[in-house]
A tleap script that builds the chain and sets N, CA, C and O, in Angstrom:
source leaprc.protein.ff14SB
mol = sequence {
  NMET ALA ILE PHE LYS SER ILE PRO SER LYS
  ARG THR ILE ASN GLY HIE GLU ILE GLU THR
  SER GLU SER ALA ILE VAL THR ASN GLN ASN
  TYR THR THR ASN GLY GLU TYR ALA LEU ILE
  ILE LYS GLY VAL GLU ASN CYS THR LEU ILE
  LEU ASP HIE LYS THR THR ASN HIE VAL VAL
  VAL LYS SER LEU THR ASN VAL LEU VAL LYS
  SER ASP THR LEU ILE ASP GLU GLU PHE ASN
  GLU VAL GLU LEU SER LYS GLY SER CYS VAL
  GLU PHE MET TYR ILE GLY SER PHE TRP TYR
  ILE LEU SER SER ASP GLY LEU LYS ASN CSER
}
set mol.1.N position { 97.734 91.420 97.182 }
set mol.1.CA position { 98.032 90.757 98.427 }
set mol.1.C position { 98.525 89.341 98.146 }
set mol.1.O position { 98.573 88.908 96.994 }
set mol.2.N position { 98.890 88.626 99.207 }
set mol.2.CA position { 99.515 87.324 99.022 }
set mol.2.C position { 98.965 86.316 100.021 }
set mol.2.O position { 98.277 86.654 100.984 }
set mol.3.N position { 99.300 85.080 99.746 }
set mol.3.CA position { 98.973 83.985 100.654 }
set mol.3.C position { 100.274 83.258 100.934 }
set mol.3.O position { 100.934 82.782 100.009 }
set mol.4.N position { 100.649 83.170 102.203 }
set mol.4.CA position { 101.844 82.432 102.583 }
set mol.4.C position { 101.395 81.083 103.115 }
set mol.4.O position { 100.584 81.012 104.038 }
set mol.5.N position { 101.923 80.008 102.529 }
set mol.5.CA position { 101.566 78.665 102.978 }
set mol.5.C position { 102.791 77.983 103.562 }
set mol.5.O position { 103.916 78.211 103.115 }
set mol.6.N position { 102.563 77.148 104.561 }
set mol.6.CA position { 103.649 76.379 105.161 }
set mol.6.C position { 104.085 75.274 104.205 }
set mol.6.O position { 103.624 75.218 103.065 }
set mol.7.N position { 104.949 74.420 104.657 }
set mol.7.CA position { 105.467 73.319 103.846 }
set mol.7.C position { 104.316 72.462 103.323 }
set mol.7.O position { 103.428 72.095 104.092 }
set mol.8.N position { 104.314 72.138 102.034 }
set mol.8.CA position { 103.225 71.334 101.459 }
set mol.8.C position { 103.094 69.969 102.132 }
set mol.8.O position { 104.072 69.386 102.599 }
set mol.9.N position { 101.860 69.483 102.166 }
set mol.9.CA position { 101.594 68.154 102.708 }
set mol.9.C position { 100.437 67.535 101.931 }
set mol.9.O position { 99.683 68.232 101.252 }
set mol.10.N position { 100.310 66.209 102.044 }
set mol.10.CA position { 99.201 65.502 101.408 }
set mol.10.C position { 98.249 65.037 102.499 }
set mol.10.O position { 98.671 64.532 103.540 }
set mol.11.N position { 96.951 65.218 102.243 }
set mol.11.CA position { 95.916 64.794 103.184 }
set mol.11.C position { 94.815 64.085 102.415 }
set mol.11.O position { 94.619 64.343 101.227 }
set mol.12.N position { 94.104 63.206 103.076 }
set mol.12.CA position { 92.944 62.558 102.493 }
set mol.12.C position { 91.712 63.175 103.130 }
set mol.12.O position { 91.502 63.064 104.338 }
set mol.13.N position { 90.894 63.833 102.300 }
set mol.13.CA position { 89.678 64.490 102.760 }
set mol.13.C position { 88.507 63.891 101.995 }
set mol.13.O position { 88.486 63.904 100.765 }
set mol.14.N position { 87.542 63.371 102.724 }
set mol.14.CA position { 86.347 62.782 102.104 }
set mol.14.C position { 86.713 61.768 101.016 }
set mol.14.O position { 86.071 61.711 99.967 }
set mol.15.N position { 87.750 60.972 101.279 }
set mol.15.CA position { 88.159 59.924 100.357 }
set mol.15.C position { 89.025 60.377 99.198 }
set mol.15.O position { 89.385 59.563 98.347 }
set mol.16.N position { 89.369 61.664 99.143 }
set mol.16.CA position { 90.194 62.196 98.062 }
set mol.16.C position { 91.517 62.713 98.619 }
set mol.16.O position { 91.540 63.423 99.625 }
set mol.17.N position { 92.613 62.354 97.961 }
set mol.17.CA position { 93.922 62.851 98.380 }
set mol.17.C position { 94.153 64.228 97.759 }
set mol.17.O position { 94.019 64.401 96.548 }
set mol.18.N position { 94.502 65.203 98.596 }
set mol.18.CA position { 94.768 66.547 98.100 }
set mol.18.C position { 96.135 67.007 98.571 }
set mol.18.O position { 96.629 66.560 99.607 }
set mol.19.N position { 96.742 67.901 97.807 }
set mol.19.CA position { 97.982 68.540 98.216 }
set mol.19.C position { 97.619 69.874 98.832 }
set mol.19.O position { 96.907 70.673 98.223 }
set mol.20.N position { 98.102 70.115 100.026 }
set mol.20.CA position { 97.750 71.311 100.774 }
set mol.20.C position { 98.927 71.732 101.633 }
set mol.20.O position { 100.060 71.319 101.383 }
set mol.21.N position { 98.673 72.541 102.633 }
set mol.21.CA position { 99.679 72.891 103.620 }
set mol.21.C position { 99.014 72.858 104.985 }
set mol.21.O position { 97.792 72.961 105.091 }
set mol.22.N position { 99.803 72.716 106.008 }
set mol.22.CA position { 99.251 72.658 107.358 }
set mol.22.C position { 98.613 73.988 107.757 }
set mol.22.O position { 97.600 74.014 108.457 }
set mol.23.N position { 99.212 75.087 107.306 }
set mol.23.CA position { 98.711 76.400 107.693 }
set mol.23.C position { 98.927 77.399 106.567 }
set mol.23.O position { 99.711 77.165 105.647 }
set mol.24.N position { 98.208 78.526 106.660 }
set mol.24.CA position { 98.361 79.587 105.668 }
set mol.24.C position { 98.069 80.926 106.322 }
set mol.24.O position { 97.198 81.038 107.185 }
set mol.25.N position { 98.811 81.936 105.897 }
set mol.25.CA position { 98.521 83.308 106.268 }
set mol.25.C position { 97.868 83.939 105.050 }
set mol.25.O position { 98.471 84.014 103.979 }
set mol.26.N position { 96.634 84.391 105.218 }
set mol.26.CA position { 95.833 84.914 104.110 }
set mol.26.C position { 95.740 86.428 104.236 }
set mol.26.O position { 95.345 86.950 105.278 }
set mol.27.N position { 96.107 87.128 103.166 }
set mol.27.CA position { 95.996 88.580 103.136 }
set mol.27.C position { 95.180 89.029 101.923 }
set mol.27.O position { 95.367 90.135 101.417 }
set mol.28.N position { 94.280 88.169 101.465 }
set mol.28.CA position { 93.389 88.475 100.346 }
set mol.28.C position { 91.996 88.805 100.872 }
set mol.28.O position { 91.653 88.444 101.998 }
set mol.29.N position { 91.196 89.488 100.062 }
set mol.29.CA position { 89.826 89.807 100.455 }
set mol.29.C position { 88.899 88.600 100.344 }
set mol.29.O position { 87.836 88.579 100.965 }
set mol.30.N position { 89.289 87.597 99.561 }
set mol.30.CA position { 88.502 86.375 99.398 }
set mol.30.C position { 89.442 85.176 99.443 }
set mol.30.O position { 90.535 85.210 98.877 }
set mol.31.N position { 89.004 84.112 100.123 }
set mol.31.CA position { 89.823 82.902 100.193 }
set mol.31.C position { 88.911 81.704 100.378 }
set mol.31.O position { 87.912 81.776 101.094 }
set mol.32.N position { 89.263 80.596 99.725 }
set mol.32.CA position { 88.540 79.329 99.879 }
set mol.32.C position { 89.484 78.311 100.507 }
set mol.32.O position { 90.623 78.161 100.065 }
set mol.33.N position { 89.014 77.615 101.531 }
set mol.33.CA position { 89.863 76.637 102.204 }
set mol.33.C position { 90.296 75.536 101.246 }
set mol.33.O position { 89.586 75.184 100.304 }
set mol.34.N position { 91.496 74.999 101.519 }
set mol.34.CA position { 92.045 73.934 100.682 }
set mol.34.C position { 92.792 72.917 101.544 }
set mol.34.O position { 93.929 72.556 101.242 }
set mol.35.N position { 92.150 72.462 102.613 }
set mol.35.CA position { 92.723 71.410 103.436 }
set mol.35.C position { 93.644 71.867 104.546 }
set mol.35.O position { 94.221 71.033 105.243 }
set mol.36.N position { 93.800 73.172 104.731 }
set mol.36.CA position { 94.684 73.666 105.792 }
set mol.36.C position { 94.108 73.323 107.165 }
set mol.36.O position { 92.893 73.216 107.330 }
set mol.37.N position { 94.989 73.154 108.140 }
set mol.37.CA position { 94.552 72.937 109.515 }
set mol.37.C position { 94.315 74.281 110.195 }
set mol.37.O position { 93.395 74.417 111.002 }
set mol.38.N position { 95.143 75.273 109.871 }
set mol.38.CA position { 95.035 76.579 110.508 }
set mol.38.C position { 95.195 77.696 109.489 }
set mol.38.O position { 96.050 77.632 108.605 }
set mol.39.N position { 94.350 78.729 109.626 }
set mol.39.CA position { 94.431 79.917 108.789 }
set mol.39.C position { 94.554 81.143 109.679 }
set mol.39.O position { 93.844 81.266 110.677 }
set mol.40.N position { 95.442 82.038 109.322 }
set mol.40.CA position { 95.530 83.344 109.967 }
set mol.40.C position { 95.168 84.356 108.888 }
set mol.40.O position { 95.810 84.416 107.840 }
set mol.41.N position { 94.144 85.141 109.152 }
set mol.41.CA position { 93.672 86.099 108.161 }
set mol.41.C position { 93.966 87.500 108.667 }
set mol.41.O position { 93.548 87.885 109.759 }
set mol.42.N position { 94.704 88.266 107.841 }
set mol.42.CA position { 95.123 89.598 108.276 }
set mol.42.C position { 95.451 90.465 107.057 }
set mol.42.O position { 95.464 89.990 105.922 }
set mol.43.N position { 95.713 91.743 107.322 }
set mol.43.CA position { 96.235 92.630 106.292 }
set mol.43.C position { 95.218 93.233 105.341 }
set mol.43.O position { 95.595 93.994 104.450 }
set mol.44.N position { 93.940 92.916 105.504 }
set mol.44.CA position { 92.867 93.529 104.717 }
set mol.44.C position { 91.784 93.983 105.697 }
set mol.44.O position { 91.698 93.470 106.812 }
set mol.45.N position { 90.968 94.936 105.283 }
set mol.45.CA position { 89.923 95.434 106.183 }
set mol.45.C position { 88.854 94.382 106.443 }
set mol.45.O position { 88.385 94.223 107.571 }
set mol.46.N position { 88.471 93.660 105.384 }
set mol.46.CA position { 87.464 92.600 105.473 }
set mol.46.C position { 87.882 91.444 104.576 }
set mol.46.O position { 88.522 91.643 103.544 }
set mol.47.N position { 87.512 90.234 104.983 }
set mol.47.CA position { 87.803 89.050 104.182 }
set mol.47.C position { 86.575 88.152 104.173 }
set mol.47.O position { 85.900 87.996 105.191 }
set mol.48.N position { 86.290 87.562 103.013 }
set mol.48.CA position { 85.250 86.545 102.917 }
set mol.48.C position { 85.942 85.198 102.780 }
set mol.48.O position { 86.710 84.975 101.844 }
set mol.49.N position { 85.664 84.303 103.719 }
set mol.49.CA position { 86.263 82.977 103.741 }
set mol.49.C position { 85.193 81.956 103.384 }
set mol.49.O position { 84.134 81.915 104.010 }
set mol.50.N position { 85.470 81.132 102.378 }
set mol.50.CA position { 84.554 80.069 101.974 }
set mol.50.C position { 85.082 78.743 102.518 }
set mol.50.O position { 86.213 78.354 102.225 }
set mol.51.N position { 84.268 78.055 103.307 }
set mol.51.CA position { 84.619 76.725 103.802 }
set mol.51.C position { 84.245 75.710 102.727 }
set mol.51.O position { 83.068 75.557 102.400 }
set mol.52.N position { 85.245 75.011 102.172 }
set mol.52.CA position { 85.011 74.031 101.108 }
set mol.52.C position { 85.119 72.624 101.685 }
set mol.52.O position { 86.217 72.140 101.958 }
set mol.53.N position { 83.970 71.968 101.868 }
set mol.53.CA position { 83.977 70.643 102.473 }
set mol.53.C position { 84.564 69.574 101.558 }
set mol.53.O position { 84.832 68.461 102.011 }
set mol.54.N position { 84.767 69.885 100.284 }
set mol.54.CA position { 85.379 68.916 99.368 }
set mol.54.C position { 86.890 68.812 99.588 }
set mol.54.O position { 87.503 67.799 99.248 }
set mol.55.N position { 87.486 69.859 100.156 }
set mol.55.CA position { 88.938 69.855 100.375 }
set mol.55.C position { 89.319 69.995 101.841 }
set mol.55.O position { 90.482 69.811 102.199 }
set mol.56.N position { 88.356 70.315 102.687 }
set mol.56.CA position { 88.659 70.620 104.087 }
set mol.56.C position { 87.593 70.006 104.973 }
set mol.56.O position { 86.402 70.119 104.682 }
set mol.57.N position { 88.012 69.353 106.058 }
set mol.57.CA position { 87.023 68.831 107.002 }
set mol.57.C position { 87.217 69.374 108.414 }
set mol.57.O position { 86.402 69.120 109.301 }
set mol.58.N position { 88.304 70.125 108.618 }
set mol.58.CA position { 88.586 70.699 109.931 }
set mol.58.C position { 89.532 71.873 109.737 }
set mol.58.O position { 90.560 71.738 109.073 }
set mol.59.N position { 89.198 73.018 110.308 }
set mol.59.CA position { 90.084 74.174 110.175 }
set mol.59.C position { 89.891 75.107 111.375 }
set mol.59.O position { 88.774 75.300 111.857 }
set mol.60.N position { 90.989 75.672 111.839 }
set mol.60.CA position { 90.979 76.688 112.887 }
set mol.60.C position { 91.309 78.016 112.216 }
set mol.60.O position { 92.300 78.125 111.495 }
set mol.61.N position { 90.475 79.024 112.456 }
set mol.61.CA position { 90.638 80.323 111.818 }
set mol.61.C position { 90.937 81.369 112.880 }
set mol.61.O position { 90.147 81.575 113.801 }
set mol.62.N position { 92.071 82.020 112.749 }
set mol.62.CA position { 92.435 83.159 113.604 }
set mol.62.C position { 92.247 84.408 112.755 }
set mol.62.O position { 92.905 84.564 111.726 }
set mol.63.N position { 91.354 85.299 113.177 }
set mol.63.CA position { 91.074 86.492 112.382 }
set mol.63.C position { 91.707 87.714 113.037 }
set mol.63.O position { 91.388 88.072 114.170 }
set mol.64.N position { 92.602 88.337 112.301 }
set mol.64.CA position { 93.199 89.593 112.743 }
set mol.64.C position { 92.565 90.754 111.980 }
set mol.64.O position { 93.119 91.851 111.906 }
set mol.65.N position { 91.401 90.485 111.421 }
set mol.65.CA position { 90.562 91.442 110.712 }
set mol.65.C position { 89.134 90.931 110.798 }
set mol.65.O position { 88.892 89.897 111.421 }
set mol.66.N position { 88.195 91.619 110.197 }
set mol.66.CA position { 86.811 91.142 110.160 }
set mol.66.C position { 86.680 90.106 109.053 }
set mol.66.O position { 87.090 90.345 107.917 }
set mol.67.N position { 86.105 88.954 109.391 }
set mol.67.CA position { 85.997 87.848 108.440 }
set mol.67.C position { 84.545 87.381 108.368 }
set mol.67.O position { 83.915 87.117 109.392 }
set mol.68.N position { 84.027 87.283 107.156 }
set mol.68.CA position { 82.708 86.711 106.917 }
set mol.68.C position { 82.921 85.293 106.414 }
set mol.68.O position { 83.511 85.094 105.352 }
set mol.69.N position { 82.446 84.305 107.169 }
set mol.69.CA position { 82.633 82.895 106.822 }
set mol.69.C position { 81.349 82.381 106.182 }
set mol.69.O position { 80.262 82.515 106.745 }
set mol.70.N position { 81.492 81.785 104.984 }
set mol.70.CA position { 80.359 81.235 104.244 }
set mol.70.C position { 80.657 79.797 103.851 }
set mol.70.O position { 81.802 79.348 103.894 }
set mol.71.N position { 79.605 79.086 103.466 }
set mol.71.CA position { 79.738 77.710 103.007 }
set mol.71.C position { 78.549 77.383 102.117 }
set mol.71.O position { 77.533 78.078 102.141 }
set mol.72.N position { 78.685 76.316 101.328 }
set mol.72.CA position { 77.539 75.886 100.524 }
set mol.72.C position { 76.601 74.997 101.337 }
set mol.72.O position { 75.570 74.555 100.831 }
set mol.73.N position { 76.953 74.735 102.591 }
set mol.73.CA position { 76.066 74.036 103.516 }
set mol.73.C position { 75.889 74.915 104.747 }
set mol.73.O position { 76.639 75.873 104.933 }
set mol.74.N position { 74.927 74.610 105.575 }
set mol.74.CA position { 74.683 75.424 106.762 }
set mol.74.C position { 75.787 75.243 107.805 }
set mol.74.O position { 76.429 74.195 107.879 }
set mol.75.N position { 75.985 76.267 108.590 }
set mol.75.CA position { 76.923 76.243 109.703 }
set mol.75.C position { 76.086 76.080 110.972 }
set mol.75.O position { 75.140 76.835 111.197 }
set mol.76.N position { 76.434 75.101 111.794 }
set mol.76.CA position { 75.655 74.760 112.991 }
set mol.76.C position { 74.182 74.487 112.664 }
set mol.76.O position { 73.296 74.771 113.470 }
set mol.77.N position { 73.936 73.940 111.486 }
set mol.77.CA position { 72.615 73.521 111.022 }
set mol.77.C position { 71.597 74.652 110.876 }
set mol.77.O position { 70.417 74.386 110.645 }
set mol.78.N position { 72.033 75.921 111.008 }
set mol.78.CA position { 71.057 77.005 110.890 }
set mol.78.C position { 71.564 78.285 110.254 }
set mol.78.O position { 70.749 79.100 109.821 }
set mol.79.N position { 72.866 78.504 110.176 }
set mol.79.CA position { 73.377 79.777 109.682 }
set mol.79.C position { 73.962 79.638 108.287 }
set mol.79.O position { 74.682 78.682 107.997 }
set mol.80.N position { 73.647 80.606 107.419 }
set mol.80.CA position { 74.244 80.659 106.084 }
set mol.80.C position { 75.656 81.214 106.139 }
set mol.80.O position { 76.497 80.881 105.304 }
set mol.81.N position { 75.912 82.060 107.125 }
set mol.81.CA position { 77.218 82.680 107.286 }
set mol.81.C position { 77.400 83.112 108.733 }
set mol.81.O position { 76.424 83.276 109.466 }
set mol.82.N position { 78.639 83.293 109.139 }
set mol.82.CA position { 78.955 83.832 110.457 }
set mol.82.C position { 80.034 84.895 110.287 }
set mol.82.O position { 80.874 84.810 109.390 }
set mol.83.N position { 79.998 85.886 111.155 }
set mol.83.CA position { 80.987 86.949 111.143 }
set mol.83.C position { 81.966 86.729 112.288 }
set mol.83.O position { 81.561 86.498 113.427 }
set mol.84.N position { 83.253 86.802 111.979 }
set mol.84.CA position { 84.280 86.712 113.000 }
set mol.84.C position { 84.807 88.111 113.260 }
set mol.84.O position { 85.190 88.818 112.328 }
set mol.85.N position { 84.828 88.507 114.506 }
set mol.85.CA position { 85.371 89.804 114.880 }
set mol.85.C position { 86.891 89.761 114.866 }
set mol.85.O position { 87.500 88.703 115.026 }
set mol.86.N position { 87.482 90.912 114.675 }
set mol.86.CA position { 88.934 91.023 114.705 }
set mol.86.C position { 89.461 90.477 116.034 }
set mol.86.O position { 88.974 90.842 117.104 }
set mol.87.N position { 90.450 89.611 115.951 }
set mol.87.CA position { 91.062 89.027 117.142 }
set mol.87.C position { 90.463 87.701 117.571 }
set mol.87.O position { 90.971 87.074 118.501 }
set mol.88.N position { 89.398 87.258 116.919 }
set mol.88.CA position { 88.759 86.010 117.342 }
set mol.88.C position { 89.464 84.789 116.765 }
set mol.88.O position { 90.260 84.886 115.831 }
set mol.89.N position { 89.149 83.645 117.345 }
set mol.89.CA position { 89.679 82.362 116.879 }
set mol.89.C position { 88.536 81.358 116.944 }
set mol.89.O position { 87.915 81.176 117.991 }
set mol.90.N position { 88.262 80.699 115.798 }
set mol.90.CA position { 87.116 79.793 115.713 }
set mol.90.C position { 87.553 78.492 115.057 }
set mol.90.O position { 88.279 78.498 114.063 }
set mol.91.N position { 87.104 77.379 115.623 }
set mol.91.CA position { 87.399 76.055 115.083 }
set mol.91.C position { 86.145 75.507 114.406 }
set mol.91.O position { 85.081 75.439 115.022 }
set mol.92.N position { 86.275 75.114 113.130 }
set mol.92.CA position { 85.168 74.554 112.355 }
set mol.92.C position { 85.473 73.100 112.004 }
set mol.92.O position { 86.617 72.755 111.708 }
set mol.93.N position { 84.435 72.239 112.038 }
set mol.93.CA position { 84.590 70.860 111.597 }
set mol.93.C position { 83.373 70.468 110.754 }
set mol.93.O position { 82.231 70.761 111.106 }
set mol.94.N position { 83.651 69.794 109.624 }
set mol.94.CA position { 82.588 69.313 108.742 }
set mol.94.C position { 82.242 67.891 109.149 }
set mol.94.O position { 83.082 66.993 109.091 }
set mol.95.N position { 80.988 67.693 109.564 }
set mol.95.CA position { 80.515 66.372 109.998 }
set mol.95.C position { 79.164 66.122 109.337 }
set mol.95.O position { 78.255 66.947 109.429 }
set mol.96.N position { 79.041 64.975 108.671 }
set mol.96.CA position { 77.786 64.662 107.987 }
set mol.96.C position { 77.584 65.594 106.813 }
set mol.96.O position { 78.301 65.501 105.816 }
set mol.97.N position { 76.630 66.481 106.915 }
set mol.97.CA position { 76.335 67.431 105.841 }
set mol.97.C position { 76.436 68.881 106.293 }
set mol.97.O position { 75.979 69.784 105.592 }
set mol.98.N position { 77.028 69.109 107.454 }
set mol.98.CA position { 77.078 70.467 108.001 }
set mol.98.C position { 78.465 70.811 108.536 }
set mol.98.O position { 79.247 69.932 108.897 }
set mol.99.N position { 78.749 72.107 108.578 }
set mol.99.CA position { 79.902 72.628 109.301 }
set mol.99.C position { 79.448 72.937 110.718 }
set mol.99.O position { 78.383 73.520 110.919 }
set mol.100.N position { 80.256 72.549 111.703 }
set mol.100.CA position { 79.945 72.832 113.097 }
set mol.100.C position { 81.058 73.680 113.705 }
set mol.100.O position { 82.239 73.511 113.401 }
set mol.101.N position { 80.637 74.599 114.577 }
set mol.101.CA position { 81.589 75.389 115.342 }
set mol.101.C position { 81.874 74.604 116.613 }
set mol.101.O position { 80.987 74.407 117.444 }
set mol.102.N position { 83.127 74.155 116.760 }
set mol.102.CA position { 83.479 73.355 117.937 }
set mol.102.C position { 83.930 74.229 119.097 }
set mol.102.O position { 83.660 73.921 120.257 }
set mol.103.N position { 84.611 75.310 118.783 }
set mol.103.CA position { 85.004 76.254 119.826 }
set mol.103.C position { 85.180 77.619 119.183 }
set mol.103.O position { 85.525 77.729 118.006 }
set mol.104.N position { 84.936 78.663 119.980 }
set mol.104.CA position { 85.041 79.999 119.405 }
set mol.104.C position { 85.194 81.051 120.502 }
set mol.104.O position { 84.904 80.826 121.677 }
set mol.105.N position { 85.666 82.207 120.050 }
set mol.105.CA position { 85.597 83.433 120.831 }
set mol.105.C position { 85.384 84.567 119.822 }
set mol.105.O position { 85.863 84.476 118.692 }
set mol.106.N position { 84.700 85.592 120.194 }
set mol.106.CA position { 84.484 86.730 119.320 }
set mol.106.C position { 83.623 86.455 118.113 }
set mol.106.O position { 83.900 86.992 117.040 }
set mol.107.N position { 82.593 85.645 118.235 }
set mol.107.CA position { 81.775 85.219 117.106 }
set mol.107.C position { 80.437 85.954 117.118 }
set mol.107.O position { 79.829 86.146 118.171 }
set mol.108.N position { 79.984 86.366 115.913 }
set mol.108.CA position { 78.652 86.957 115.755 }
set mol.108.C position { 77.898 86.120 114.754 }
set mol.108.O position { 78.414 85.888 113.661 }
set mol.109.N position { 76.710 85.655 115.063 }
set mol.109.CA position { 75.905 84.863 114.116 }
set mol.109.C position { 75.150 85.793 113.191 }
set mol.109.O position { 74.657 86.839 113.613 }
set mol.110.N position { 75.060 85.401 111.905 }
set mol.110.CA position { 74.311 86.194 110.922 }
set mol.110.C position { 73.106 85.422 110.434 }
set mol.110.O position { 72.349 85.921 109.602 }
savepdb mol mol.pdb
quit
């Protein structure tokens, strides 16, 4: 499978400048965020998405498949992972030491 990324851009995340893209279409079974603003995940039956707070502080995820979202910190201060149903769209933001869900549809807590 492949990952299609938009035009490269530079962003400063947590005091570090990284090269990334504004958006990406992910068709892999596993993916780790790298500063993208928006991700569209499709083309596989299931995908595991890792939120990396070292490279990403805000991301919107559109899932056109089932997506298991994980992080090395808690999500909403209580969840180790969340499941996104096919067709859902969820906005995540890293604040302090946690990832927070700012808006969502089609979300299942694990």
